C-alpha cells in the first residue's frame, strides 16, 4: 500500500539458508470412533501438526470481497485464496486454490476450542480474523503458512492496471457471461477482438477482475483455475 510506510528489518533474514523440516505423524481415528462428518472434520483439526520446511515458503494470497482503499483482516469473507509454495531447491512455484465453499471447522479465537464452529471456509475470516482463517487452513490441510497478502477488488484492479493490463486466453462464452450480467460483474463489458470461440486478448484491471469472478458459467473449480491463470500472467 503506497499510503503506508515501508517496513524495515533489523537484520538480514536467513531462514531459508539451512534445511529444517518437520513432518510429524498424523494418526486418524477409525470410522467407527466418529459419530458424524462434522465430528471427523473437528477431530482432524486437532489431530497432528502442520508440516513445514525451511526450503519451502508458503505464502497465502487472499482476495476479500470488499471495495475501497482499506484492506481488512477481519469481518470480511476470504472469497479467493491461493497458497503459493516456493521450493528453493527445485525453483518450482506451485499454486493451490482453496475452494471457498469447502466445509471446515475453525476457532474464532485461535487457541480457544470453546470458540469453535463449522461453516464454509471463506467464513473463517468474517467470524474470526486472518489468524483464525490461516489456522483453519493449516489444520485442515496440515501445511504451515509462512506469510500472507490480502487484496480486495480495487487493489487487484490497480495491480493489473499498473502493469498495463494482462493478456489472457478468454472464450466467447466467458465474454458473454460478463457482458450479459452487468450487475453481477461490476458493470464491465469486454469487446471481443478475436475470431472463433476463444483467443488471447489484453484485459484491463476491471475486465481481469470480472474474468476472475466468473462463477455461474461452469464450476467453482474452473473459477479457481481462472484466478491462477491470471496470477501467472501477473507474475
PDB file of C-alpha atoms in Angstrom:
ATOM      1  CA  UNK A   1       0.000   0.000   0.000  1.00  0.00           C
ATOM      2  CA  UNK A   2       1.629   3.219  -1.175  1.00  0.00           C
ATOM      3  CA  UNK A   3      -0.086   5.184   1.608  1.00  0.00           C
ATOM      4  CA  UNK A   4       1.724   3.229   4.324  1.00  0.00           C
ATOM      5  CA  UNK A   5       5.340   3.498   5.383  1.00  0.00           C
ATOM      6  CA  UNK A   6       7.722   0.769   4.279  1.00  0.00           C
ATOM      7  CA  UNK A   7       8.596  -1.770   6.965  1.00  0.00           C
ATOM      8  CA  UNK A   8      12.273  -2.064   7.909  1.00  0.00           C
ATOM      9  CA  UNK A   9      14.152  -5.069   9.250  1.00  0.00           C
ATOM     10  CA  UNK A  10      16.804  -5.092  11.942  1.00  0.00           C
ATOM     11  CA  UNK A  11      18.875  -7.798  10.264  1.00  0.00           C
ATOM     12  CA  UNK A  12      19.015  -9.881   7.071  1.00  0.00           C
ATOM     13  CA  UNK A  13      16.578 -12.814   7.142  1.00  0.00           C
ATOM     14  CA  UNK A  14      18.401 -16.131   6.724  1.00  0.00           C
ATOM     15  CA  UNK A  15      15.554 -18.511   7.489  1.00  0.00           C
ATOM     16  CA  UNK A  16      15.915 -20.475   4.251  1.00  0.00           C
ATOM     17  CA  UNK A  17      19.712 -20.807   4.316  1.00  0.00           C
ATOM     18  CA  UNK A  18      19.625 -24.208   6.039  1.00  0.00           C
ATOM     19  CA  UNK A  19      17.210 -27.108   5.765  1.00  0.00           C
ATOM     20  CA  UNK A  20      14.898 -27.660   8.726  1.00  0.00           C
ATOM     21  CA  UNK A  21      11.818 -29.836   8.286  1.00  0.00           C
ATOM     22  CA  UNK A  22       9.005 -31.193  10.413  1.00  0.00           C
ATOM     23  CA  UNK A  23       6.630 -33.936   9.258  1.00  0.00           C
ATOM     24  CA  UNK A  24       5.014 -35.267  12.402  1.00  0.00           C
ATOM     25  CA  UNK A  25       2.855 -38.407  12.004  1.00  0.00           C
ATOM     26  CA  UNK A  26      -0.922 -37.978  11.978  1.00  0.00           C
ATOM     27  CA  UNK A  27      -2.949 -40.823  13.456  1.00  0.00           C
ATOM     28  CA  UNK A  28      -6.501 -40.836  12.129  1.00  0.00           C
ATOM     29  CA  UNK A  29      -9.375 -42.303  14.101  1.00  0.00           C
ATOM     30  CA  UNK A  30     -11.239 -45.297  12.751  1.00  0.00           C
ATOM     31  CA  UNK A  31     -14.620 -44.544  11.193  1.00  0.00           C
ATOM     32  CA  UNK A  32     -16.320 -46.473  13.999  1.00  0.00           C
ATOM     33  CA  UNK A  33     -14.913 -43.945  16.500  1.00  0.00           C
ATOM     34  CA  UNK A  34     -16.511 -40.988  14.709  1.00  0.00           C
ATOM     35  CA  UNK A  35     -20.177 -40.093  15.047  1.00  0.00           C
ATOM     36  CA  UNK A  36     -20.595 -37.792  12.026  1.00  0.00           C
ATOM     37  CA  UNK A  37     -18.846 -35.910   9.219  1.00  0.00           C
ATOM     38  CA  UNK A  38     -18.589 -32.825  11.447  1.00  0.00           C
ATOM     39  CA  UNK A  39     -17.078 -34.953  14.200  1.00  0.00           C
ATOM     40  CA  UNK A  40     -14.450 -36.175  11.710  1.00  0.00           C
ATOM     41  CA  UNK A  41     -13.653 -32.631  10.498  1.00  0.00           C
ATOM     42  CA  UNK A  42     -13.330 -31.290  14.052  1.00  0.00           C
ATOM     43  CA  UNK A  43     -11.205 -34.240  15.156  1.00  0.00           C
ATOM     44  CA  UNK A  44      -8.922 -33.740  12.125  1.00  0.00           C
ATOM     45  CA  UNK A  45      -8.418 -30.043  13.044  1.00  0.00           C
ATOM     46  CA  UNK A  46      -6.813 -31.047  16.351  1.00  0.00           C
ATOM     47  CA  UNK A  47      -5.070 -34.162  15.011  1.00  0.00           C
ATOM     48  CA  UNK A  48      -1.313 -33.742  14.456  1.00  0.00           C
ATOM     49  CA  UNK A  49       0.542 -30.602  13.390  1.00  0.00           C
ATOM     50  CA  UNK A  50       1.032 -28.869  10.014  1.00  0.00           C
ATOM     51  CA  UNK A  51       4.159 -29.958   8.133  1.00  0.00           C
ATOM     52  CA  UNK A  52       6.839 -27.390   7.338  1.00  0.00           C
ATOM     53  CA  UNK A  53      10.187 -26.983   5.622  1.00  0.00           C
ATOM     54  CA  UNK A  54      12.591 -24.059   5.689  1.00  0.00           C
ATOM     55  CA  UNK A  55      13.259 -24.747   1.976  1.00  0.00           C
ATOM     56  CA  UNK A  56       9.603 -24.262   1.011  1.00  0.00           C
ATOM     57  CA  UNK A  57       7.997 -20.867   1.522  1.00  0.00           C
ATOM     58  CA  UNK A  58       4.185 -20.976   1.687  1.00  0.00           C
ATOM     59  CA  UNK A  59       2.542 -17.598   1.097  1.00  0.00           C
ATOM     60  CA  UNK A  60      -1.244 -17.326   1.277  1.00  0.00           C
ATOM     61  CA  UNK A  61      -2.805 -14.908  -1.230  1.00  0.00           C
ATOM     62  CA  UNK A  62      -6.293 -13.765  -0.208  1.00  0.00           C
ATOM     63  CA  UNK A  63      -8.868 -11.883  -2.251  1.00  0.00           C
ATOM     64  CA  UNK A  64     -11.500 -10.447   0.063  1.00  0.00           C
ATOM     65  CA  UNK A  65     -14.971  -9.328  -1.023  1.00  0.00           C
ATOM     66  CA  UNK A  66     -14.638  -5.600  -0.304  1.00  0.00           C
ATOM     67  CA  UNK A  67     -14.036  -2.446  -2.316  1.00  0.00           C
ATOM     68  CA  UNK A  68     -12.281   0.767  -1.403  1.00  0.00           C
ATOM     69  CA  UNK A  69      -8.787   1.655  -0.249  1.00  0.00           C
ATOM     70  CA  UNK A  70      -8.980  -0.043   3.141  1.00  0.00           C
ATOM     71  CA  UNK A  71      -7.853  -3.678   3.296  1.00  0.00           C
ATOM     72  CA  UNK A  72      -9.448  -5.608   6.162  1.00  0.00           C
ATOM     73  CA  UNK A  73      -8.144  -8.651   8.015  1.00  0.00           C
ATOM     74  CA  UNK A  74     -11.388  -9.465   9.828  1.00  0.00           C
ATOM     75  CA  UNK A  75     -15.130  -9.075   9.361  1.00  0.00           C
ATOM     76  CA  UNK A  76     -14.985  -9.960   5.653  1.00  0.00           C
ATOM     77  CA  UNK A  77     -15.054 -13.201   3.662  1.00  0.00           C
ATOM     78  CA  UNK A  78     -11.912 -14.667   2.107  1.00  0.00           C
ATOM     79  CA  UNK A  79     -13.648 -15.398  -1.202  1.00  0.00           C
ATOM     80  CA  UNK A  80     -10.464 -16.258  -3.093  1.00  0.00           C
ATOM     81  CA  UNK A  81      -7.450 -17.957  -1.587  1.00  0.00           C
ATOM     82  CA  UNK A  82      -4.371 -19.425  -3.221  1.00  0.00           C
ATOM     83  CA  UNK A  83      -1.347 -20.933  -1.469  1.00  0.00           C
ATOM     84  CA  UNK A  84       1.860 -20.032  -3.334  1.00  0.00           C
ATOM     85  CA  UNK A  85       4.515 -22.625  -2.467  1.00  0.00           C
ATOM     86  CA  UNK A  86       8.069 -21.654  -3.461  1.00  0.00           C
ATOM     87  CA  UNK A  87      10.575 -24.533  -3.436  1.00  0.00           C
ATOM     88  CA  UNK A  88      14.064 -23.024  -3.331  1.00  0.00           C
ATOM     89  CA  UNK A  89      15.743 -26.351  -4.203  1.00  0.00           C
ATOM     90  CA  UNK A  90      13.807 -27.094  -7.399  1.00  0.00           C
ATOM     91  CA  UNK A  91      12.986 -23.412  -8.176  1.00  0.00           C
ATOM     92  CA  UNK A  92       9.392 -24.514  -8.690  1.00  0.00           C
ATOM     93  CA  UNK A  93       6.369 -22.424  -7.720  1.00  0.00           C
ATOM     94  CA  UNK A  94       3.109 -24.285  -7.073  1.00  0.00           C
ATOM     95  CA  UNK A  95      -0.306 -22.570  -6.872  1.00  0.00           C
ATOM     96  CA  UNK A  96      -3.004 -24.348  -4.859  1.00  0.00           C
ATOM     97  CA  UNK A  97      -6.523 -22.924  -4.730  1.00  0.00           C
ATOM     98  CA  UNK A  98      -8.705 -23.187  -1.630  1.00  0.00           C
ATOM     99  CA  UNK A  99     -12.310 -23.546  -2.786  1.00  0.00           C
ATOM    100  CA  UNK A 100     -14.370 -21.010  -0.851  1.00  0.00           C
ATOM    101  CA  UNK A 101     -17.258 -23.384  -0.075  1.00  0.00           C
ATOM    102  CA  UNK A 102     -15.130 -26.191   1.408  1.00  0.00           C
ATOM    103  CA  UNK A 103     -16.814 -27.297   4.664  1.00  0.00           C
ATOM    104  CA  UNK A 104     -14.472 -26.709   7.586  1.00  0.00           C
ATOM    105  CA  UNK A 105     -14.066 -26.204  11.326  1.00  0.00           C
ATOM    106  CA  UNK A 106     -12.207 -23.322  12.964  1.00  0.00           C
ATOM    107  CA  UNK A 107     -11.721 -21.477  16.229  1.00  0.00           C
ATOM    108  CA  UNK A 108     -12.914 -17.868  16.025  1.00  0.00           C
ATOM    109  CA  UNK A 109     -10.456 -17.206  18.858  1.00  0.00           C
ATOM    110  CA  UNK A 110      -7.249 -19.025  17.992  1.00  0.00           C
ATOM    111  CA  UNK A 111      -6.303 -21.491  20.724  1.00  0.00           C
ATOM    112  CA  UNK A 112      -9.778 -21.480  22.308  1.00  0.00           C
ATOM    113  CA  UNK A 113     -11.729 -24.689  21.487  1.00  0.00           C
ATOM    114  CA  UNK A 114     -14.823 -23.179  23.129  1.00  0.00           C
ATOM    115  CA  UNK A 115     -14.993 -20.705  20.203  1.00  0.00           C
ATOM    116  CA  UNK A 116     -15.015 -23.452  17.565  1.00  0.00           C
ATOM    117  CA  UNK A 117     -17.620 -23.520  14.802  1.00  0.00           C
ATOM    118  CA  UNK A 118     -18.392 -25.086  11.416  1.00  0.00           C
ATOM    119  CA  UNK A 119     -19.118 -23.425   8.083  1.00  0.00           C
ATOM    120  CA  UNK A 120     -17.872 -22.703   4.592  1.00  0.00           C
ATOM    121  CA  UNK A 121     -14.166 -21.999   4.836  1.00  0.00           C
ATOM    122  CA  UNK A 122     -14.467 -18.447   3.460  1.00  0.00           C
ATOM    123  CA  UNK A 123     -16.388 -17.513   6.628  1.00  0.00           C
ATOM    124  CA  UNK A 124     -13.449 -18.156   8.965  1.00  0.00           C
ATOM    125  CA  UNK A 125     -12.096 -14.641   8.394  1.00  0.00           C
ATOM    126  CA  UNK A 126     -15.502 -12.964   8.757  1.00  0.00           C
ATOM    127  CA  UNK A 127     -16.478 -14.661  12.030  1.00  0.00           C
ATOM    128  CA  UNK A 128     -12.910 -14.649  13.377  1.00  0.00           C
ATOM    129  CA  UNK A 129      -9.974 -12.849  11.728  1.00  0.00           C
ATOM    130  CA  UNK A 130      -6.973 -13.542   9.499  1.00  0.00           C
ATOM    131  CA  UNK A 131      -5.348 -15.632  12.246  1.00  0.00           C
ATOM    132  CA  UNK A 132      -8.448 -17.816  12.575  1.00  0.00           C
ATOM    133  CA  UNK A 133      -8.553 -18.286   8.808  1.00  0.00           C
ATOM    134  CA  UNK A 134      -4.872 -19.199   8.498  1.00  0.00           C
ATOM    135  CA  UNK A 135      -5.134 -21.585  11.452  1.00  0.00           C
ATOM    136  CA  UNK A 136      -8.157 -23.179   9.787  1.00  0.00           C
ATOM    137  CA  UNK A 137      -6.199 -23.741   6.560  1.00  0.00           C
ATOM    138  CA  UNK A 138      -3.126 -25.017   8.379  1.00  0.00           C
ATOM    139  CA  UNK A 139      -5.075 -27.571  10.401  1.00  0.00           C
ATOM    140  CA  UNK A 140      -7.352 -28.674   7.554  1.00  0.00           C
ATOM    141  CA  UNK A 141      -4.570 -29.212   5.001  1.00  0.00           C
ATOM    142  CA  UNK A 142      -1.732 -29.823   7.523  1.00  0.00           C
ATOM    143  CA  UNK A 143       0.625 -27.338   5.886  1.00  0.00           C
ATOM    144  CA  UNK A 144       2.231 -24.383   7.647  1.00  0.00           C
ATOM    145  CA  UNK A 145       1.613 -20.920   6.186  1.00  0.00           C
ATOM    146  CA  UNK A 146       4.689 -18.667   6.463  1.00  0.00           C
ATOM    147  CA  UNK A 147       3.194 -15.360   5.328  1.00  0.00           C
ATOM    148  CA  UNK A 148       0.171 -13.842   3.622  1.00  0.00           C
ATOM    149  CA  UNK A 149      -1.001 -10.955   1.460  1.00  0.00           C
ATOM    150  CA  UNK A 150      -4.537  -9.595   1.075  1.00  0.00           C
ATOM    151  CA  UNK A 151      -6.062  -7.702  -1.845  1.00  0.00           C
ATOM    152  CA  UNK A 152      -9.612  -6.534  -2.458  1.00  0.00           C
ATOM    153  CA  UNK A 153     -11.402  -5.659  -5.686  1.00  0.00           C
ATOM    154  CA  UNK A 154      -9.902  -2.179  -6.031  1.00  0.00           C
ATOM    155  CA  UNK A 155      -6.327  -3.158  -5.218  1.00  0.00           C
ATOM    156  CA  UNK A 156      -6.478  -6.105  -7.638  1.00  0.00           C
ATOM    157  CA  UNK A 157      -7.622  -3.764 -10.415  1.00  0.00           C
ATOM    158  CA  UNK A 158      -4.828  -1.309  -9.541  1.00  0.00           C
ATOM    159  CA  UNK A 159      -2.162  -4.028  -9.720  1.00  0.00           C
ATOM    160  CA  UNK A 160      -3.282  -5.113 -13.198  1.00  0.00           C
ATOM    161  CA  UNK A 161      -3.561  -1.528 -14.480  1.00  0.00           C
ATOM    162  CA  UNK A 162      -0.122  -0.689 -13.053  1.00  0.00           C
ATOM    163  CA  UNK A 163       1.275  -3.485 -15.249  1.00  0.00           C
ATOM    164  CA  UNK A 164      -0.526  -2.156 -18.320  1.00  0.00           C
ATOM    165  CA  UNK A 165      -3.095  -4.969 -18.325  1.00  0.00           C
ATOM    166  CA  UNK A 166      -2.769  -8.739 -18.671  1.00  0.00           C
ATOM    167  CA  UNK A 167      -3.116 -10.865 -21.811  1.00  0.00           C
ATOM    168  CA  UNK A 168      -5.333 -13.889 -21.204  1.00  0.00           C
ATOM    169  CA  UNK A 169      -6.855 -16.589 -23.362  1.00  0.00           C
ATOM    170  CA  UNK A 170     -10.579 -15.990 -22.986  1.00  0.00           C
ATOM    171  CA  UNK A 171     -13.593 -17.724 -24.537  1.00  0.00           C
ATOM    172  CA  UNK A 172     -16.600 -16.207 -26.236  1.00  0.00           C
ATOM    173  CA  UNK A 173     -18.785 -17.830 -23.573  1.00  0.00           C
ATOM    174  CA  UNK A 174     -16.803 -16.084 -20.821  1.00  0.00           C
ATOM    175  CA  UNK A 175     -17.097 -12.718 -22.567  1.00  0.00           C
ATOM    176  CA  UNK A 176     -20.861 -13.226 -22.994  1.00  0.00           C
ATOM    177  CA  UNK A 177     -21.232 -14.196 -19.336  1.00  0.00           C
ATOM    178  CA  UNK A 178     -19.606 -10.909 -18.279  1.00  0.00           C
ATOM    179  CA  UNK A 179     -21.372  -8.713 -20.846  1.00  0.00           C
ATOM    180  CA  UNK A 180     -24.826 -10.225 -20.245  1.00  0.00           C
ATOM    181  CA  UNK A 181     -24.758  -9.896 -16.435  1.00  0.00           C
ATOM    182  CA  UNK A 182     -23.738  -6.318 -15.747  1.00  0.00           C
ATOM    183  CA  UNK A 183     -24.799  -6.156 -12.096  1.00  0.00           C
ATOM    184  CA  UNK A 184     -23.044  -9.441 -11.304  1.00  0.00           C
ATOM    185  CA  UNK A 185     -19.612  -8.332 -12.524  1.00  0.00           C
ATOM    186  CA  UNK A 186     -19.451  -4.645 -11.664  1.00  0.00           C
ATOM    187  CA  UNK A 187     -20.950  -3.261 -14.913  1.00  0.00           C
ATOM    188  CA  UNK A 188     -17.930  -4.299 -17.000  1.00  0.00           C
ATOM    189  CA  UNK A 189     -18.022  -5.005 -20.731  1.00  0.00           C
ATOM    190  CA  UNK A 190     -15.442  -6.717 -22.936  1.00  0.00           C
ATOM    191  CA  UNK A 191     -15.404  -6.165 -26.705  1.00  0.00           C
ATOM    192  CA  UNK A 192     -14.346  -9.358 -28.429  1.00  0.00           C
ATOM    193  CA  UNK A 193     -11.190  -8.887 -30.529  1.00  0.00           C
ATOM    194  CA  UNK A 194     -10.631 -12.390 -31.956  1.00  0.00           C
ATOM    195  CA  UNK A 195     -12.270 -14.851 -34.337  1.00  0.00           C
ATOM    196  CA  UNK A 196     -13.697 -18.165 -33.186  1.00  0.00           C
ATOM    197  CA  UNK A 197     -14.708 -19.485 -29.790  1.00  0.00           C
ATOM    198  CA  UNK A 198     -11.553 -18.429 -27.918  1.00  0.00           C
ATOM    199  CA  UNK A 199      -8.487 -16.273 -28.305  1.00  0.00           C
ATOM    200  CA  UNK A 200      -5.920 -14.145 -26.497  1.00  0.00           C
ATOM    201  CA  UNK A 201      -6.893 -10.625 -25.514  1.00  0.00           C
ATOM    202  CA  UNK A 202      -5.441  -7.929 -23.264  1.00  0.00           C
ATOM    203  CA  UNK A 203      -7.706  -7.061 -20.323  1.00  0.00           C
ATOM    204  CA  UNK A 204      -7.530  -4.035 -18.045  1.00  0.00           C
ATOM    205  CA  UNK A 205      -7.950  -4.236 -14.267  1.00  0.00           C
ATOM    206  CA  UNK A 206     -11.753  -4.136 -14.234  1.00  0.00           C
ATOM    207  CA  UNK A 207     -12.012  -6.710 -17.009  1.00  0.00           C
ATOM    208  CA  UNK A 208      -9.443  -9.049 -15.419  1.00  0.00           C
ATOM    209  CA  UNK A 209     -11.332  -8.850 -12.109  1.00  0.00           C
ATOM    210  CA  UNK A 210     -14.604  -9.733 -13.852  1.00  0.00           C
ATOM    211  CA  UNK A 211     -12.848 -12.672 -15.573  1.00  0.00           C
ATOM    212  CA  UNK A 212     -11.584 -13.944 -12.203  1.00  0.00           C
ATOM    213  CA  UNK A 213     -15.064 -13.629 -10.672  1.00  0.00           C
ATOM    214  CA  UNK A 214     -16.955 -15.700 -13.281  1.00  0.00           C
ATOM    215  CA  UNK A 215     -18.909 -18.214 -11.211  1.00  0.00           C
ATOM    216  CA  UNK A 216     -22.191 -19.090 -12.961  1.00  0.00           C
ATOM    217  CA  UNK A 217     -20.787 -20.367 -16.261  1.00  0.00           C
ATOM    218  CA  UNK A 218     -19.332 -23.669 -15.064  1.00  0.00           C
ATOM    219  CA  UNK A 219     -17.887 -24.574 -11.633  1.00  0.00           C
ATOM    220  CA  UNK A 220     -16.086 -23.091  -8.648  1.00  0.00           C
ATOM    221  CA  UNK A 221     -13.066 -25.191  -9.587  1.00  0.00           C
ATOM    222  CA  UNK A 222     -12.976 -23.541 -13.043  1.00  0.00           C
ATOM    223  CA  UNK A 223     -13.295 -20.167 -11.289  1.00  0.00           C
ATOM    224  CA  UNK A 224     -10.237 -21.026  -9.223  1.00  0.00           C
ATOM    225  CA  UNK A 225      -8.355 -22.076 -12.385  1.00  0.00           C
ATOM    226  CA  UNK A 226      -9.126 -18.699 -13.989  1.00  0.00           C
ATOM    227  CA  UNK A 227      -7.693 -16.934 -10.956  1.00  0.00           C
ATOM    228  CA  UNK A 228      -4.470 -18.980 -11.148  1.00  0.00           C
ATOM    229  CA  UNK A 229      -4.214 -18.329 -14.897  1.00  0.00           C
ATOM    230  CA  UNK A 230      -4.492 -14.593 -14.291  1.00  0.00           C
ATOM    231  CA  UNK A 231      -1.959 -14.710 -11.431  1.00  0.00           C
ATOM    232  CA  UNK A 232       0.578 -16.494 -13.623  1.00  0.00           C
ATOM    233  CA  UNK A 233       0.262 -13.723 -16.214  1.00  0.00           C
ATOM    234  CA  UNK A 234       0.667 -11.090 -13.473  1.00  0.00           C
ATOM    235  CA  UNK A 235       3.826 -12.840 -12.261  1.00  0.00           C
TER     236      UNK A 235
END
